[in-house]
Backbone as a ProteinNet text record, in pm:
[ID]
protein_1_A
[PRIMARY]
MSSSTTPTLGLHRWAGTDRVSRAEINDNFTILDGTAADIYGQIENLRLLIARLDTGWGIADEINFRYPDNHGIFYDILDGQGGRVTAALERAITYTAGALSAGATSIAVGDASGFAVGEEITVFDDTNIENTLITAINGKTLTVGALKKAYKAKATVARTSAVTDALNARMIFPTWGTCDITITEA
[TERTIARY]
8630.3	8717.6	8843.3	8895.7	9016.7	9137.8	9231	9349.1	9468.8	9457.6	9568.5	9515.4	9606.6	9572.4	9679.3	9642.9	9739.8	9838.2	9963.9	10067.4	10049.4	9993.9	9987.8	9862.9	9747.3	9622.5	9560.1	9609.8	9552.1	9415.8	9392.6	9265.8	9261	9142.3	9125	9155	9226.5	9259.1	9220.9	9151.5	9102.9	9179.6	9213	9273.8	9159.6	9193.5	9092	8998.4	9042.4	8957.5	8891.6	8923.1	8864.6	8717.7	8644.7	8504.4	8497.5	8430.9	8419.2	8311.8	8350.5	8259.9	8215.6	8084.5	8029.8	8087.5	8108.9	8164.1	8305.5	8385.5	8521.8	8521.4	8428.9	8417.1	8382.3	8289.3	8252.4	8369.7	8450	8571.2	8665.5	8683.5	8769.7	8720.4	8588.5	8534.5	8554.2	8540.5	8560.9	8706.7	8800	8942.9	8973.2	8923.4	8946.9	8887	8766.4	8700.8	8778.4	8826.3	8904.5	9036.3	9101.8	9228.7	9206.5	9100.2	9069	9039.3	8966.5	8936.3	9064.4	9157.4	9285.1	9364.6	9370.5	9443.7	9379.9	9247.4	9179.9	9208.2	9213.5	9246.4	9387.2	9482	9620.3	9631.3	9559.7	9561.1	9503.7	9396.6	9335.9	9430.8	9499.9	9597.6	9710.6	9758.2	9862.4	9811	9687.3	9628.5	9621.2	9579.1	9571	9709.3	9807	9943	9998.4	9978.6	10025.9	9956.3	9827.3	9754.3	9809.8	9840.3	9896.4	10033.6	10117.5	10250.3	10241	10152.1	10134.2	10088.3	9994.6	9946.8	10058.7	10134.4	10245.1	10349.4	10388.2	10488.6	10431.8	10302.2	10240.1	10243.2	10213.8	10217.8	10360.1	10456.9	10596.4	10640.9	10604.1	10639.8	10577.8	10452.2	10383.1	10449.5	10483.6	10550.8	10685	10761.5	10892.4	10882.4	10776.8	10756.8	10721.2	10630.7	10586.4	10688.8	10761.8	10856.7	10993	11068.9	11195.7	11297.2	11282.5	11374.5	11325.8	11226.8	11171.3	11282	11283.4	11385	11325.7	11205.5	11143.8	11005.2	10952.4	10818.6	10742.4	10610.2	10525.6	10496.2	10504.9	10475.7	10426.6	10361.6	10313.6	10421	10465.5	10572.3	10520.2	10391.6	10330.8	10348.1	10329.6	10342.7	10207.9	10101.8	9968.7	9900.4	9967.2	9911	9835.4	9859.3	9787.1	9834.9	9938.3	9986.4	10085.2	10123.1	10222.7	10338.9	10456.9	10576.2	10645.3	10737.8	10814.3	10953.2	10997.1	11133	11214.9	11315.7	11406	11505.6	11499	11583.7	11715.8	11820.7	11953.8	12001.6	12054	12098.4	12251.2	12307.9	12452.8	12489.7	12512	12546.6	12643.2	12740.9	12839.6	12893.2	13004.1	13064	13214.9	13278	13423.4	13488.9	13600.1	13671.8	13747.8	13777.1	13849.4	13814	13872.9	13851.3	13913.5	13860.2	13910.9	13954.1	14066.8	14116.8	14071.7	14060.8	14034.2	14148	14115	14215.4	14234.8	14177.3	14191.1	14131.7	14195.8	14145.6	14114.3	14141.1	14109.9	14017.8	13912.9	13819.6	13810.5	13862.6	13847.7	13708	13631.6	13492.3	13467.7	13357.8	13320.7	13282	13218.8	13174.7	13167.7	13247.3	13250.3	13172.3	13108.5	13046.7	12929.6	12863.3	12748.6	12784	12911.4	12954.3	13027.3	13034.3	13102.9	13179.5	13285.2	13363.7	13272.4	13285.2	13204.4	13080.6	13045.4	12927.6	12961.8	12863.9	12878.8	12836.4	12911.1	12875.4	12864.8	12792.8	12783.2	12850.9	12941.1	13009.5	12954.4	12910.4	12859.5	12872.3	12883.4	12876.8	12785.2	12790.2	12698.8	12741	12851.5	12901.3	12909.5	12964	12991.7	12922	12912.8	12856.6	12913.7	12941.3	12982.7	12966.5	12960.1	12951.5	13085.2	13119.5	13242.7	13223.9	13313.6	13304.5	13403.1	13357.5	13445.8	13526	13659.4	13745	13809	13813.6	13868.6	13820.9	13819.7	13785.6	13887.7	13947.3	14042.9	14005.6	13941.7	13895.1	13790.5	13822	13729.4	13773.5	13848.6	13895	13841.8	13775.8	13724.1	13822.4	13862.7	13944.5	13848	13859.4	13764.8	13840	13766.5	13823	13856.2	13950.5	13994.8	13877.7	13865	13758.7	13788.4	13686	13701.6	13694	13635.7	13614	13667.5	13683.2	13726.3	13602.8	13616.3	13504.6	13550.5	13459.2	13487.6	13487.3	13547.3	13540.8	13394.3	13360.7	13224.4	13130.7	13186.8	13103.5	13031.1	12916	12836.5	12885	12888.2	12919	12802.7	12735.4	12617.9	12615.3	12553.6	12533.6	12446.6	12475	12414.4	12270.2	12239.2	12105.7	12056.6	11926.7	11865.3	11767.8	11754.4	11654.6	11574.8	11456.8	11370.6	11403.2	11429.9	11445.3	11310.3	11218.9	11082.1	11078.4	11170.9	11173.2	11193.6	11286.6	11315.5	11250.7	11168.7	11094.7	11186.6	11290.1	11382.3	11446.4	11513.7	11587.2	11731.2	11788.2	11929.1	11999.2	12129.7	12206.5	12296.4	12279.1	12353	12497.2	12573.8	12711.9	12713.2	12831.6	12850.2	12778.7	12711.8	12643.9	12499.4	12419.7	12280.4	12193.4	12071.2	11976.1	11856.3	11808.1	11685.8	11575.6	11468.8	11355.7	11235.5	11171	11051	10935.9	10826.5	10708.3	10600.6	10550.6	10446	10330.5	10214.3	10095.4	10018.2	9995.4	9925	9775.2
6919.6	7011.3	7033.8	7156.8	7189.4	7120.4	7081.9	7011	7103	7229.8	7323.8	7467.4	7559.5	7702.6	7774.5	7891.4	7972	8034.8	8056.9	8103.8	8247	8335.1	8475.8	8509.5	8477.9	8516.1	8403.1	8282.1	8170	8128.8	8148.2	8106.5	7954.5	7899.2	7755.3	7714.3	7600.5	7547.2	7398.4	7359.4	7222.5	7143.5	7020.9	6927.2	6852.8	6771.8	6703.8	6614.9	6559.9	6468.8	6535.6	6664.6	6734.6	6766.2	6764.1	6802.6	6954.3	7026.8	7172.5	7205.8	7296.8	7337.7	7481.4	7502.1	7637.4	7729.1	7681	7761.8	7807.2	7716.7	7754.6	7857.4	7843	7942.9	8078.1	8080.4	8206.1	8261.9	8173.4	8218.8	8288.3	8228.4	8289.6	8429.9	8442.7	8574.1	8675.6	8632.7	8722.2	8768.4	8676	8711.5	8808.1	8778.9	8865.8	9004.8	9009.3	9137.8	9221.4	9157.4	9229.7	9279.9	9197.4	9237.6	9353.4	9343.4	9451.8	9581.6	9574.5	9695.5	9758.1	9675.6	9725.7	9792.2	9728.7	9785.1	9915.1	9919.8	10042.8	10155	10121.6	10222.6	10275.8	10186.9	10229.4	10315.8	10277.3	10356.8	10495.6	10503.5	10634	10719.9	10660.6	10736.1	10788.7	10706.4	10750.8	10860.3	10846.1	10948.4	11082.5	11079.8	11204.4	11263.8	11179.2	11227.5	11290.1	11223.9	11277.8	11409.7	11418.5	11543.6	11655.7	11625	11727.5	11772.1	11675.2	11710.7	11790.1	11748.5	11817.1	11961.2	11979.8	12115.1	12200.1	12142.9	12217.9	12259.7	12167	12201	12300.1	12287.7	12383	12524.2	12535.7	12667	12721.4	12635.3	12679.4	12724.1	12648.2	12687.2	12820.3	12839.5	12965.1	13083.6	13064.9	13172.3	13204.2	13101.4	13124.3	13184.5	13150.9	13208.3	13357	13390.7	13530.3	13616.7	13556	13631.1	13561.5	13578.9	13506.5	13538.5	13650.9	13684.5	13631	13543.4	13481.8	13409.8	13428	13364.1	13262.8	13214.8	13114.5	13083.4	12969.5	12931.3	12879.9	12879.8	12818.8	12676.5	12581.8	12445.2	12366.6	12255.3	12165.4	12059.9	12040.8	11944.5	11801.9	11780.8	11648	11578.8	11656.7	11599.1	11560.8	11570.6	11536.1	11646.6	11759.2	11869.9	11968.3	11962.5	12047.8	12191.6	12227.1	12364.4	12390.2	12513.1	12549	12616.7	12596.5	12659.8	12734.9	12818.7	12891.3	12832.3	12807.4	12760.1	12877.9	12914.4	13019.5	12955.2	12992.5	12931.4	13003.5	12933.1	12991.3	12981.1	13087	13087.6	13085.1	12969.8	12953.5	12920.5	13023.7	13007.9	13119.5	13086	13183.9	13140.6	13195.3	13164	13151.7	13083.4	13069.7	13197.7	13233.2	13354.1	13333	13208.4	13177.4	13038.2	12997	12862.5	12760	12638.9	12530.1	12413.4	12354.6	12237.7	12110.8	12004.2	11873.6	11844.3	11794.2	11766.4	11878.7	11996	12110.4	12076.7	12125.8	12104.8	12237.3	12348.9	12481.2	12553	12614.6	12690.3	12831.5	12928.1	13068.4	13111.1	13166.2	13202.7	13349.9	13401.7	13540.3	13566.3	13467	13483.3	13346.2	13322.8	13193.8	13197	13308.4	13324.2	13229.5	13179.3	13090.9	12945.3	12912.1	12772.7	12737.5	12607.4	12560.5	12432.4	12409.7	12288.1	12168.2	12065.2	11945.1	11941.6	12053.5	12056.5	12008.6	11949	11908.7	12025.7	12049	12153.5	12092.1	12161.3	12123.3	12232	12192.5	12285.2	12255	12358.7	12333.6	12456.1	12427.8	12531.3	12477.4	12534.5	12488.8	12356.6	12299.2	12173.9	12061.6	12090.9	11987.5	12015.5	11909.4	11920.5	11808.6	11838.9	11735.5	11786.5	11692.3	11723.7	11693.7	11772.9	11750.3	11803	11767.3	11802.8	11914.2	12014.9	12122.3	12068.2	12073.6	12025.3	12140.2	12259.6	12376.8	12502.2	12613.4	12743.5	12844	12918.6	13021.9	13146.8	13241.9	13362.6	13327.3	13355.7	13325.4	13202.9	13115.5	12994.1	12871.1	12784.5	12658.8	12548.5	12469.1	12351.9	12233.8	12156.2	12048.1	11922.7	11813.6	11693	11722.1	11649.6	11675.3	11670	11776.2	11782.3	11682.8	11619.4	11522	11588.2	11707.8	11775.1	11917.8	11979.2	12118.6	12208.5	12334.1	12428.7	12563.9	12634	12767.2	12869	12983.9	13094.1	13130.5	13170.9	13206.8	13086	12964.8	12846.9	12864	12803.3	12815.1	12716	12762.5	12678.4	12697.5	12588.3	12599.3	12485.1	12509.8	12402.8	12298.8	12172.3	12065.3	12034.8	12009.3	11961.9	12017.9	12011.9	12059.5	11954.2	11947.2	11860.8	11943.7	11896	11967.6	11928.5	12027	12007.9	12045.1	11945.2	11971.2	12023.2	11978.1	12019.7	12170.3	12225	12367.9	12446.1	12379	12441.3	12523.2	12455.9	12523.8	12421.2	12471.1	12382.5	12376.3	12257.2	12241.1	12169.5	12177.9	12119.5	12012.6	11888.8	11777.9	11774.2	11693.1	11671	11566.8	11536.4	11441.6	11310.7	11256.1	11128.8	11141.7	11047.1	11047.4	11066.8	11103.5	11123.1	11031.7	10968.5	10890.4	10974.3	10993.9	11071.5	10980	10972.4	10891.9	10984.7	10971.4	11052.5	10959.7	10990.3	10910.6	11002.1	10973.3	11053.9	10982.2	11050.2	10987.7	10992.7
10482	10552.3	10468.9	10473.5	10396.9	10459.7	10374.3	10423.9	10442	10395.8	10413.1	10409.4	10435.1	10427.6	10347.4	10296.7	10222.3	10319.6	10275.7	10368.8	10417.6	10338	10377.7	10458	10405.1	10471.5	10553	10535.7	10609.6	10557.3	10427.6	10367.9	10358.3	10370.7	10357.5	10213.6	10198.6	10066.5	10066.6	9962.7	9954.8	9850.5	9884.7	9789.3	9718.8	9618.7	9539	9616.5	9728.2	9805	9925.3	9951.4	10067.3	10042	10148.4	10140.8	10164.6	10073.9	10082.9	10186.4	10278.2	10385.3	10362.7	10371.7	10358.3	10466.5	10585.7	10695.8	10661.7	10599.7	10560.9	10448.1	10355	10248.1	10309.3	10402	10469.4	10549.7	10613.4	10682.9	10585.3	10466.3	10365.3	10328.3	10305.6	10269.7	10382.8	10506.1	10620.9	10626.9	10605.5	10605.1	10491.4	10371.2	10255.5	10277.2	10332.3	10355.9	10458.6	10565.4	10666.6	10611.1	10530.1	10468.4	10371.6	10290.7	10195.9	10269.9	10380.2	10457.6	10511.1	10558.1	10608.4	10496	10380.4	10266.2	10220.2	10210.7	10170.7	10270.5	10399.7	10500.6	10483.2	10455.1	10432.6	10306.9	10201.6	10078.5	10105	10179.6	10210	10292.5	10389.6	10468	10380.3	10288	10195.4	10102.5	10055	9968.2	10040.8	10166.6	10244.5	10268.5	10297.5	10318.9	10191	10078.4	9950.6	9919.6	9946.4	9922	10009.6	10135.8	10225.2	10176.9	10139	10089.6	9959.4	9871.3	9743.3	9764.8	9856.9	9887.5	9945.6	10038.2	10099.9	9998.4	9911.9	9810.4	9710.1	9678.5	9586.8	9642.9	9772.7	9838.6	9838.5	9871.9	9873.5	9735.1	9631.3	9494.4	9456.9	9493.6	9461.8	9532	9659.5	9733.2	9668.1	9635.9	9576	9436.9	9361.7	9228.9	9240.3	9331.7	9344.7	9417.4	9508.9	9590.1	9586.7	9478.8	9465.7	9575.1	9643.4	9751.8	9885.8	9882.7	10002.2	10079.9	10211.7	10294.8	10390.8	10364.9	10450.1	10400.2	10440.7	10400.1	10521.7	10509.8	10610.2	10562.9	10652.4	10612.6	10732.8	10705.6	10808.8	10830.3	10953	10979.7	10995.3	10967.5	10970	11104.6	11210.7	11344.4	11403.1	11322.5	11369.7	11446.2	11466.4	11541.8	11452.6	11322.7	11228.5	11223.9	11298.9	11298.7	11187.4	11172.5	11072	11143.4	11089.8	11144.3	11031.3	11067.9	10968.5	10959.4	10838.4	10816.9	10768.9	10844.2	10799.5	10705	10579.5	10478.8	10472.8	10511.8	10504.5	10361.4	10309.4	10170.5	10165.8	10199.5	10193.4	10049.1	9972.6	9832	9793.9	9714	9671.9	9535.7	9494.5	9365.1	9382.3	9287.8	9294	9243	9302.6	9262	9131.3	9096.9	8973.6	8926.7	8817.8	8765.3	8860.1	8859.6	8944	8856.1	8888.2	8815.7	8885.7	8810.6	8871.7	8968.8	9086.3	9188.3	9287.8	9260.3	9352	9488.1	9594.3	9730.4	9799.7	9733.4	9787.7	9690.6	9745.2	9662.7	9719.1	9645.7	9684.5	9641.7	9738.3	9711	9741	9690.3	9714.3	9859	9925.8	10063.7	10129.3	10231.3	10300.8	10431.6	10463.9	10595.7	10620.9	10517.7	10538.8	10554	10547.8	10548.8	10678.1	10706.8	10827.4	10794.9	10870	10854.9	10883.9	10801.3	10818.9	10732.2	10669.5	10583.4	10443.3	10379.7	10241	10153	10045.8	9950.1	9811.3	9725	9585	9504.3	9416.2	9325.8	9187.3	9113.7	8979.4	8890.1	8761.2	8658.5	8549.3	8430.1	8326	8262.1	8307.3	8250.4	8353.7	8471.7	8571.2	8704	8785.2	8919.9	9006.1	9133.7	9228.9	9371.4	9462.8	9604.9	9670.4	9771.1	9845.9	9988.1	10076.4	10217.7	10251.2	10327.2	10374.1	10492.5	10481.1	10590.6	10668.1	10608.2	10676.7	10603.4	10678.3	10619.9	10669.8	10576.9	10612.2	10532.7	10601.1	10532.8	10429.2	10300.5	10192.2	10111.8	10176.4	10109.2	10181.6	10105.6	10157.9	10120.7	10219	10191.1	10183.7	10075.7	10049.9	10005.6	9994	9933.8	9788.3	9731.5	9594.2	9496.1	9416.4	9316.3	9203.9	9154.5	9046.5	8909.4	8903.8	8775.9	8781.6	8664.6	8654.7	8644.8	8692.7	8691.4	8641.3	8575.7	8522.9	8636.4	8612.9	8710	8731	8851.5	8892.1	8898.6	8914.3	8935.7	9068.5	9082.5	9204.8	9309.6	9434.5	9549.8	9647.2	9682.5	9769.5	9869	9984.4	10081.6	10014.3	10036.3	9959.2	9995.2	10120	10152.8	10284	10301.3	10424.7	10475	10606.6	10668	10767.1	10801.5	10894.5	11037.6	11120.7	11264	11324.7	11335.6	11379.8	11523.7	11606.9	11746.6	11759.1	11680.3	11686.4	11573.2	11491	11381	11290.4	11238.4	11148.8	11056.3	10955.8	10866.1	10913.4	10908.6	10943.8	10829	10828.6	10721.7	10780.7	10735.9	10794.8	10750	10820	10779.3	10669	10623.2	10514.3	10545.1	10446.9	10461.5	10417.2	10457.4	10419.1	10541.6	10519.2	10627.4	10604.7	10709.3	10702	10763.1	10687.6	10735.2	10740.6	10854.7	10870.1	10900.9	10824.6	10847.3	10901.4	11020.9	11081.9	11118.1	11065.8	11094.4	11203.7	11314.9	11427.4	11406.8
[MASK]
++++++++++++++++++++++++++++++++++++++++++++++++++++++++++++++++++++++++++++++++++++++++++++++++++++++++++++++++++++++++++++++++++++++++++++++++++++++++++++++++++++++++++++++++++++++++++

């Protein structure tokens, strides 16, 4: 009889003086086979999920390549229902009216209508890039946290990130911080 078991799977382990039992060896094989079946099932589920995501992104890329003025895509929200929804893509993007110095807290832009207080934006040109938070909007001027870098005139200003609002089948833009996204396939 085995004198101990392994910590993870509980397989029988024999010391030098233990008598080896055929029943315990068969128990080990049964445990290993069940664990392998579970792992193979998890791998297959991940493979299917990756294939679905890959197909969805491939379709989105193809649509955006053929129709660059596209304002939304069809995608599967991975809710287990197999349906498709339309995401209306908001294009909150503009440019700076002039050059920006490091430390600037006001950004004059060509169009501020797509932005809201509390949203994170990305400012970038061909040299620098950074994210900052909109704290106020007055006409075509965005008030933001102090910029760490300088930017050329006509630098791009865009909303930073989007997340899927599966309940309302649309894309939304979060406030400053990070988002945790969990995908569960039923």
